Tab-separated table of C-alpha atoms in Angstrom:
chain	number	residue	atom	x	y	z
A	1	UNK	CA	-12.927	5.124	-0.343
A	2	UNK	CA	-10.345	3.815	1.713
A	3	UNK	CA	-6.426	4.346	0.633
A	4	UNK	CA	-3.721	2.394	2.657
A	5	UNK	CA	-0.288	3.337	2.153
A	6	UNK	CA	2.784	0.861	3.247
A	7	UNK	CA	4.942	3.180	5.064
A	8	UNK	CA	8.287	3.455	7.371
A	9	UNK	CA	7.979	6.464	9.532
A	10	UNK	CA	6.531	9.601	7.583
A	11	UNK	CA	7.516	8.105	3.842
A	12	UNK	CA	6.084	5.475	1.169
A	13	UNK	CA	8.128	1.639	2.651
A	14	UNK	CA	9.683	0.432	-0.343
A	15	UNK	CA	9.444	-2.907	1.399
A	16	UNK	CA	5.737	-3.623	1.132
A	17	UNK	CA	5.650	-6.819	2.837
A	18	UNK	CA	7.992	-5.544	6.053
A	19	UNK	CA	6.926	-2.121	6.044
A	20	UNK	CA	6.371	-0.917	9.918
A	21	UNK	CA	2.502	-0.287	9.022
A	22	UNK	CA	-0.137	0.972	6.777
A	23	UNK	CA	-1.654	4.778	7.589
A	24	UNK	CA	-4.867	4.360	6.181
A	25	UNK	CA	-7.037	7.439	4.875
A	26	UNK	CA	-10.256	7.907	4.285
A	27	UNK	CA	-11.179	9.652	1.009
A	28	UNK	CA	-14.076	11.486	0.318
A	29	UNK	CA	-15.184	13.904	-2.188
A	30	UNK	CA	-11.565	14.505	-2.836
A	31	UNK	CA	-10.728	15.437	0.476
A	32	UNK	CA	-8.960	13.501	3.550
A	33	UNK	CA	-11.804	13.269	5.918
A	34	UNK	CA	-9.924	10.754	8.468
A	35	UNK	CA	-6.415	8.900	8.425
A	36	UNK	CA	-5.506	5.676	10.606
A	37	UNK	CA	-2.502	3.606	11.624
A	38	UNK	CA	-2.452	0.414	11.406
A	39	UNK	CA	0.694	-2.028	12.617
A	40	UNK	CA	1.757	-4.563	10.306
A	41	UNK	CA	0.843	-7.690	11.575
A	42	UNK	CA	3.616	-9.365	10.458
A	43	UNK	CA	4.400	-11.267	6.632
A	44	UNK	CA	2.954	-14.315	6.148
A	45	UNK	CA	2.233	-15.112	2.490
A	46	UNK	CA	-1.408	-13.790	1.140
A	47	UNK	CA	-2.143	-13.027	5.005
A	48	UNK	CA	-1.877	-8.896	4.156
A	49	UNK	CA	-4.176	-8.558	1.075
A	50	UNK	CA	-6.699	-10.341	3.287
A	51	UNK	CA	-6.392	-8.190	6.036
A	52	UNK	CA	-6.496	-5.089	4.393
A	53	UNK	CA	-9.652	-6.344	2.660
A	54	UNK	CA	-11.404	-6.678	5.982
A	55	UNK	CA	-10.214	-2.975	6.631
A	56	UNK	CA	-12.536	-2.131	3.679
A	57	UNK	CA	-9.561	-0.979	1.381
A	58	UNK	CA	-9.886	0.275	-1.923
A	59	UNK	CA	-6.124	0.824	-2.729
A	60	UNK	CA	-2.792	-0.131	-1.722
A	61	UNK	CA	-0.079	1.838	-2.416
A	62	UNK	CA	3.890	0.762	-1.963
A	63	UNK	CA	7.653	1.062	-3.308
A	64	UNK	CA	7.630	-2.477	-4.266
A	65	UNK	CA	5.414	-5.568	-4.366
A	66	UNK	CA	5.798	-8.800	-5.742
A	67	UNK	CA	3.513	-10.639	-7.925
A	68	UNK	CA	1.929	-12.710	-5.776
A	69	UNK	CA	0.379	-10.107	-3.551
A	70	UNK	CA	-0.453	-7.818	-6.562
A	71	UNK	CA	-2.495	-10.594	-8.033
A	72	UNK	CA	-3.899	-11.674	-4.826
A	73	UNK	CA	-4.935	-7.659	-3.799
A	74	UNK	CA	-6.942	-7.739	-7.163
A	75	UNK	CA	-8.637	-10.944	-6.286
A	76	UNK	CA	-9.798	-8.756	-3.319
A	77	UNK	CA	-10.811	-6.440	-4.865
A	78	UNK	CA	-8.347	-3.723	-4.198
A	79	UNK	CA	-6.241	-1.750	-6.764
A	80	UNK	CA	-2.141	-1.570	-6.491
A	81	UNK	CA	-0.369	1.243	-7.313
A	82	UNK	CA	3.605	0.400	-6.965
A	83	UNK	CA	6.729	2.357	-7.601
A	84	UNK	CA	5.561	4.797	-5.357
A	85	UNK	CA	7.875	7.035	-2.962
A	86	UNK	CA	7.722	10.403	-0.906
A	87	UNK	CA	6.215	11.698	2.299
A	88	UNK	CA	2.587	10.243	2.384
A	89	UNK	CA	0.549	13.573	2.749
A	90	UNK	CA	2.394	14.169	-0.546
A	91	UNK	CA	1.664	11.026	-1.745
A	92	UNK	CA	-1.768	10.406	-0.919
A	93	UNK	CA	-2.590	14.153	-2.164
A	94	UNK	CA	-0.772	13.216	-5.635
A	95	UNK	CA	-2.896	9.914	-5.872
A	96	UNK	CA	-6.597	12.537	-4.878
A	97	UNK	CA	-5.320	14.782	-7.813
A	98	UNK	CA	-5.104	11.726	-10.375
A	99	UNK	CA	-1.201	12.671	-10.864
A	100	UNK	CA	-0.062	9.053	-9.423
A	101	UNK	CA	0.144	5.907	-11.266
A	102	UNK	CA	1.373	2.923	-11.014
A	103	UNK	CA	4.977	1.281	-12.514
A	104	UNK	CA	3.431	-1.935	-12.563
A	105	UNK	CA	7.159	-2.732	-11.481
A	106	UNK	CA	6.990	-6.141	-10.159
A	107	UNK	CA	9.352	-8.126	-7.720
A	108	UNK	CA	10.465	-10.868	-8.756
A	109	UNK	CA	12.982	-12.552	-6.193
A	110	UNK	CA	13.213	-11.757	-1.904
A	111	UNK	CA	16.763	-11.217	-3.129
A	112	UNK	CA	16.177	-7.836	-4.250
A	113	UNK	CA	15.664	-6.368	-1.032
A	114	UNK	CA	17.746	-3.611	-1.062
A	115	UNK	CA	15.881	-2.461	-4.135
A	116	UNK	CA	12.704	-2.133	-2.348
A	117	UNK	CA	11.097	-5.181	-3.565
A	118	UNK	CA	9.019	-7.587	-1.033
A	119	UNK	CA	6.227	-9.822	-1.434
C-alpha cells in the first residue's frame, strides 16, 4: 500500500493543493518498508488526484482539502483522510496503528487559506 502525505518541510501542509510535495511511503505488513519525495507539480484543478493515481496511491493524507479533490481522489480510487497535522513519521505511524481518522472537514472557499483549506 502506498500512503502519500501533503507536507511542508518535516510536518502534515495544511494547504493540500500548494503543499511543497508529497513524501510517499510504502506500507507493508505494518511496517515502512520505503518512503519517497515527490515535488508538487504545481495546482491545476483535478491534475493532483490524477497524478497521485499513476503513483499507485492508496491514501492521501492532508490539513485541508476541498471538495472537489476529495470527490475526485475517490473516483480514483484513493481514500482521504483530512484534518490531519504533526511531524509525518508521527503521522504516518498513527495512520499504521489505526489511531488516525479523518474530520471529513471540507473546504469550502480559496478564501480560507489561512485556515489550511485548499483545493
Amino acid at each position: 500500500m502506498k500512503v502519500a502525505i501533503a507536507k511542508e518541510g518535516n510536518v502534515v501542509s495544511g494547504h493540500f493543493g500548494f503543499c511543497e510535495g508529497f513524501q510517499i511511503y510504502e506500507v507493508e505488513n505494518n511496517q515502512v518498508k520505503d518512503t519517497t519525495l515527490v515535488a508538487n507539480p504545481g495546482h491545476k484543478p483535478g491534475f493532483l488526484p490524477r497524478f497521485l493515481g499513476e503513483k499507485k496511491v492508496n491514501v492521501i493524507i492532508a490539513g485541508g482539502m476541498g471538495a472537489t479533490a476529495q470527490q475526485l481522489f475517490n473516483e480514483n480510487n484513493i481514500s482521504v483522510i483530512v484534518g490531519a497535522s504533526g511531524e509525518l513519521d508521527e503521522v504516518i505511524k498513527r495512520y499504521i496503528d489505526g489511531k488516525l481518522e479523518s474530520t471529513g472537514s471540507v473546504c469550502h472557499e480559496h478564501s480560507h487559506h489561512d485556515e489550511g483549506c485548499e483545493e
